[in-house]
Every structure is written in C-alpha cells, then in structure tokens.
Tab-separated table of C-alpha atoms in Angstrom:
chain	number	residue	atom	x	y	z
A	15	MET	CA	-31.041	-84.891	-40.914
A	16	PRO	CA	-33.726	-87.487	-41.806
A	17	TYR	CA	-34.495	-85.891	-45.195
A	18	PRO	CA	-31.375	-84.832	-47.118
A	19	LEU	CA	-33.484	-83.541	-50.044
A	20	LEU	CA	-36.136	-80.879	-49.323
A	21	VAL	CA	-38.389	-79.999	-52.264
A	22	PHE	CA	-40.354	-76.759	-51.961
A	23	ASP	CA	-43.350	-75.511	-53.869
A	24	TRP	CA	-42.986	-71.829	-54.750
A	25	ASP	CA	-46.259	-69.866	-54.971
A	26	GLY	CA	-48.083	-69.807	-51.650
A	27	THR	CA	-45.335	-71.742	-49.863
A	28	LEU	CA	-42.259	-69.506	-50.027
A	29	ILE	CA	-43.707	-66.410	-51.656
A	30	ASP	CA	-46.979	-64.694	-50.739
A	31	SER	CA	-48.394	-64.716	-54.251
A	32	ALA	CA	-51.725	-66.538	-53.923
A	33	GLY	CA	-53.776	-63.344	-53.681
A	34	ALA	CA	-52.025	-61.813	-56.684
A	35	ILE	CA	-52.559	-64.936	-58.798
A	36	VAL	CA	-56.275	-65.029	-57.964
A	37	ALA	CA	-56.677	-61.315	-58.753
A	38	CYS	CA	-54.851	-61.663	-62.074
A	39	ILE	CA	-56.964	-64.638	-63.157
A	40	GLN	CA	-60.104	-62.661	-62.354
A	41	SER	CA	-58.825	-59.536	-64.128
A	42	ALA	CA	-57.935	-61.516	-67.259
A	43	CYS	CA	-61.447	-62.953	-67.383
A	44	ARG	CA	-63.020	-59.503	-66.968
A	45	ASP	CA	-60.844	-58.091	-69.744
A	46	LEU	CA	-62.052	-60.783	-72.144
A	47	GLY	CA	-65.701	-60.775	-71.113
A	48	LEU	CA	-65.480	-64.304	-69.686
A	49	PRO	CA	-67.182	-65.594	-66.530
A	50	VAL	CA	-65.108	-64.449	-63.554
A	51	PRO	CA	-64.307	-67.290	-61.131
A	52	ASP	CA	-64.773	-66.619	-57.443
A	53	GLU	CA	-61.797	-66.554	-55.101
A	54	ALA	CA	-62.115	-70.189	-54.069
A	55	ARG	CA	-62.232	-71.506	-57.658
A	56	ALA	CA	-59.403	-69.276	-58.866
A	57	GLY	CA	-57.270	-70.121	-55.833
A	58	HIS	CA	-57.761	-73.858	-56.214
A	59	VAL	CA	-55.807	-73.924	-59.498
A	60	ILE	CA	-52.595	-72.491	-58.030
A	61	GLY	CA	-49.848	-75.020	-58.620
A	62	LEU	CA	-51.484	-76.748	-61.571
A	63	GLY	CA	-50.215	-76.688	-65.132
A	64	LEU	CA	-51.769	-74.254	-67.580
A	65	ASN	CA	-54.369	-76.475	-69.258
A	66	ASP	CA	-55.619	-78.021	-66.022
A	67	ALA	CA	-55.738	-74.611	-64.342
A	68	LEU	CA	-57.786	-72.935	-67.059
A	69	SER	CA	-60.183	-75.842	-67.526
A	70	TYR	CA	-61.012	-75.722	-63.812
A	71	ALA	CA	-61.019	-71.955	-63.300
A	72	ILE	CA	-63.172	-71.272	-66.382
A	73	PRO	CA	-65.390	-74.315	-67.009
A	74	GLY	CA	-66.372	-74.699	-70.641
A	75	LEU	CA	-63.562	-72.489	-71.968
A	76	ALA	CA	-62.522	-73.708	-75.402
A	77	ALA	CA	-58.872	-74.747	-75.681
A	78	ALA	CA	-58.524	-72.298	-78.558
A	79	GLU	CA	-59.158	-69.474	-76.060
A	80	TYR	CA	-56.408	-70.460	-73.625
A	81	GLY	CA	-53.793	-68.308	-75.340
A	82	ARG	CA	-55.887	-65.129	-75.011
A	83	VAL	CA	-56.496	-65.742	-71.309
A	84	VAL	CA	-52.838	-66.482	-70.654
A	85	GLU	CA	-51.750	-63.328	-72.460
A	86	ARG	CA	-54.023	-61.139	-70.310
A	87	TYR	CA	-53.106	-63.016	-67.124
A	88	ARG	CA	-49.415	-62.506	-67.768
A	89	TRP	CA	-49.941	-58.811	-68.500
A	90	HIS	CA	-51.561	-58.332	-65.096
A	91	PHE	CA	-49.125	-60.625	-63.239
A	92	LEU	CA	-45.962	-59.058	-64.649
A	93	ALA	CA	-47.113	-55.677	-63.355
A	94	ARG	CA	-47.330	-57.118	-59.825
A	95	ASP	CA	-44.506	-59.664	-59.880
A	96	PRO	CA	-41.561	-57.540	-58.672
A	97	GLU	CA	-43.496	-56.426	-55.593
A	98	ILE	CA	-44.745	-59.826	-54.406
A	99	PRO	CA	-43.051	-60.513	-51.043
A	100	MET	CA	-41.652	-63.683	-49.589
A	101	PHE	CA	-43.320	-64.951	-46.447
A	102	PRO	CA	-41.613	-63.638	-43.292
A	103	GLY	CA	-38.830	-65.969	-42.228
A	104	ALA	CA	-38.691	-67.880	-45.520
A	105	ARG	CA	-35.326	-66.532	-46.678
A	106	ALA	CA	-33.605	-67.206	-43.349
A	107	MET	CA	-35.189	-70.653	-43.113
A	108	LEU	CA	-33.908	-71.665	-46.562
A	109	ALA	CA	-30.407	-70.392	-45.858
A	110	GLY	CA	-30.367	-72.201	-42.514
A	111	LEU	CA	-31.474	-75.491	-44.049
A	112	ARG	CA	-28.875	-75.245	-46.787
A	113	ASP	CA	-26.166	-74.402	-44.250
A	114	ARG	CA	-27.114	-77.490	-42.228
A	115	GLY	CA	-26.421	-79.642	-45.249
A	116	HIS	CA	-29.824	-80.164	-46.822
A	117	ILE	CA	-30.145	-80.127	-50.605
A	118	LEU	CA	-32.926	-77.744	-51.635
A	119	ALA	CA	-35.050	-78.024	-54.782
A	120	ILE	CA	-38.243	-76.524	-56.223
A	121	ALA	CA	-41.280	-78.195	-57.815
A	122	THR	CA	-43.663	-75.545	-59.126
A	123	GLY	CA	-46.598	-74.970	-61.426
A	124	LYS	CA	-44.828	-71.898	-62.801
A	125	SER	CA	-43.223	-71.898	-66.214
A	126	ARG	CA	-39.431	-72.032	-66.427
A	127	ALA	CA	-39.360	-68.380	-67.482
A	128	GLY	CA	-41.624	-67.438	-64.575
A	129	LEU	CA	-39.522	-69.266	-62.002
A	130	THR	CA	-36.287	-67.812	-63.372
A	131	ARG	CA	-37.773	-64.329	-63.073
A	132	ALA	CA	-38.967	-65.026	-59.520
A	133	LEU	CA	-35.585	-66.376	-58.417
A	134	ASP	CA	-33.859	-63.347	-59.940
A	135	ASN	CA	-36.294	-60.994	-58.143
A	136	THR	CA	-35.666	-62.661	-54.788
A	137	GLY	CA	-31.985	-63.491	-55.223
A	138	LEU	CA	-32.595	-67.073	-54.088
A	139	GLN	CA	-31.196	-68.942	-57.096
A	140	PRO	CA	-27.912	-69.906	-55.354
A	141	LEU	CA	-29.779	-71.775	-52.600
A	142	PHE	CA	-31.416	-74.340	-54.885
A	143	ALA	CA	-29.663	-77.282	-56.484
A	144	ALA	CA	-32.403	-78.093	-59.011
A	145	SER	CA	-35.971	-77.287	-60.010
A	146	ARG	CA	-38.822	-78.558	-62.153
A	147	CYS	CA	-41.556	-76.447	-63.745
A	148	ALA	CA	-44.927	-77.179	-65.308
A	149	ASP	CA	-43.642	-76.675	-68.854
A	150	GLN	CA	-40.827	-79.205	-68.402
A	151	CYS	CA	-42.727	-82.340	-67.420
A	152	ALA	CA	-46.161	-83.500	-66.291
A	153	SER	CA	-47.529	-81.037	-63.778
A	154	LYS	CA	-48.899	-81.649	-60.302
A	155	PRO	CA	-50.509	-83.781	-59.032
A	156	ALA	CA	-48.577	-86.223	-61.258
A	157	PRO	CA	-45.396	-87.418	-59.497
A	158	ASP	CA	-43.049	-86.676	-62.422
A	159	MET	CA	-41.462	-83.537	-60.957
A	160	LEU	CA	-40.407	-85.407	-57.820
A	161	TYR	CA	-39.223	-88.441	-59.758
A	162	GLU	CA	-37.043	-86.269	-61.986
A	163	LEU	CA	-35.625	-84.245	-59.097
A	164	MET	CA	-34.766	-87.366	-57.103
A	165	LYS	CA	-33.059	-88.912	-60.128
A	166	GLU	CA	-31.083	-85.744	-60.909
A	167	LEU	CA	-29.971	-85.284	-57.308
A	168	GLY	CA	-29.185	-88.935	-56.665
A	169	THR	CA	-31.635	-89.778	-53.918
A	170	ASP	CA	-34.854	-91.705	-53.333
A	171	ALA	CA	-38.305	-91.257	-51.819
A	172	ALA	CA	-37.230	-92.288	-48.320
A	173	ASN	CA	-34.727	-89.420	-48.224
A	174	THR	CA	-36.986	-86.744	-49.717
A	175	LEU	CA	-39.530	-84.395	-48.143
A	176	MET	CA	-42.042	-82.256	-50.091
A	177	ILE	CA	-43.156	-78.916	-48.602
A	178	GLY	CA	-46.212	-77.250	-50.122
A	179	ASP	CA	-49.450	-75.382	-49.501
A	180	THR	CA	-51.985	-77.121	-51.757
A	181	VAL	CA	-53.686	-80.458	-52.208
A	182	HIS	CA	-51.853	-80.699	-55.548
A	183	ASP	CA	-48.485	-80.678	-53.743
A	184	LEU	CA	-49.569	-83.352	-51.291
A	185	GLN	CA	-51.129	-85.571	-53.951
A	186	MET	CA	-47.910	-85.365	-55.971
A	187	ALA	CA	-45.910	-86.413	-52.918
A	188	ALA	CA	-48.273	-89.289	-52.132
A	189	SER	CA	-48.082	-90.553	-55.715
A	190	ALA	CA	-44.270	-90.469	-55.579
A	191	GLY	CA	-44.126	-92.206	-52.182
A	192	VAL	CA	-42.609	-89.095	-50.611
A	193	GLN	CA	-43.486	-87.731	-47.165
A	194	ALA	CA	-44.921	-84.195	-47.122
A	195	VAL	CA	-45.327	-81.106	-44.976
A	196	ALA	CA	-48.356	-78.882	-45.536
A	197	VAL	CA	-47.815	-75.270	-44.510
A	198	SER	CA	-50.722	-73.498	-42.803
A	199	HIS	CA	-50.611	-70.460	-45.095
A	200	GLY	CA	-50.926	-70.209	-48.866
A	201	ALA	CA	-53.527	-71.018	-51.496
A	202	HIS	CA	-55.503	-73.884	-49.933
A	203	PRO	CA	-56.895	-73.635	-46.384
A	204	GLY	CA	-55.999	-76.505	-44.077
A	205	ALA	CA	-59.499	-77.947	-44.179
A	206	THR	CA	-59.197	-78.483	-47.931
A	207	TRP	CA	-56.262	-80.854	-47.849
A	208	SER	CA	-57.034	-82.417	-44.461
A	209	ARG	CA	-60.298	-83.817	-45.917
A	210	SER	CA	-58.358	-85.829	-48.493
A	211	ARG	CA	-57.853	-89.231	-46.880
A	212	ARG	CA	-55.067	-90.239	-49.270
A	213	LEU	CA	-52.766	-87.537	-47.982
A	214	ARG	CA	-50.396	-88.031	-45.104
A	215	ALA	CA	-48.672	-84.830	-44.039
A	216	TRP	CA	-47.581	-82.729	-41.138
A	217	ARG	CA	-48.899	-79.211	-40.830
A	218	ILE	CA	-46.536	-76.370	-39.942
A	219	SER	CA	-46.674	-72.611	-39.552
A	220	MET	CA	-43.847	-70.401	-40.698
A	221	SER	CA	-42.700	-67.865	-38.104
C-alpha cells in the first residue's frame, strides 16, 4: 500500500457529470442572453472555483453578473443532479480500496452544499474520511486543498496520491508535491493534460 491516502476529484472522475455541467453552463448563458461557450471552453472550467470558472467560460463577464449566471446554472443543474450516474465500477473500486486500508478523501471544485447533496444522492459519504470544496479554501490548481487534507488526516505528500480527470487536478498535485493519476475519461481529454510538461502522472482507465 504505497499511498495510504487517496484523494479523488469528484466531477468527471467518480461521477459522469461533465456533459451535464457543460450543458447547464450553456443553458444558463442562453437564458441570460450571454455568449454561449462551446463545449471545449465550458468543459475546461470543470473543477475550478466559481470566479475562475466564469471568467474563463464567459470572457469579459462583469463580476457583478456572476450571481445571475450562477442562479441559472444551479436551476438547470439541480434538475439533472439526482439522475447523474457514477462511472461503472467506481462504487466497487472505492469500497475495495477502503476495505484494503486506504484512507479516502475528496478534493473538488463543487461547493460544500453541492458535494453534500452528491454524496447523499450516491450514498458514498461513509467511504470518505475528509473532503475539501472550492468554497472552503483556495480552489484548484492551488495546492491548498491537498495541504489541508494531508494535515487533517495526519500524512504527507510522499504518502498521498491524487486521482483526477483535469489539468487542474494534476497541477494542484504537482504544486503540493503529490503524485497523481489521470483517468482517461472525464472533462479533459488525455491530450490536454499530457501536453503540460510540468505534470507527472499515470493514466488509467476505469473498468
């Protein structure tokens, strides 16, 4: 067990939500008469905190407009949320890792309320020892989530592995000195993160 602590991203890594997030961002923009980002631009922001996500997805959007966009996004997302499935094999994989003695944690761009709702919907709360969300500390790609999780759970970078699906996850891990696994599904295609020379990660497929 070379990595006692396994830290998972949520959206696009454990749950197949990337398509829903992109569609909800686009729908919110249409509702408000704003420029609608294409799939690639909307998908790139998955995992980021709110301000960074909106500034990238909708270039030039005034900060005063963020609240309106978020309100419409949440309206669309809440209608879809209960039906968003986990990736096949994810539930069994998590239970197996926990049973083998690993400590499991989550580092996500979701809000605390959003993660709580997602864990309730999936019934996975008992598997995770701790979590950090984008409204609790600096969001990805800053290393703060990993630093706080390692401190809370009493471990260090050498004993921690980050598992995610986006460049933001891998940059966070690199900044924290933590090894990373990049899954081959999710929000960012493999070519996106493999072009970033700062990132050192293994690529896996979930089966």
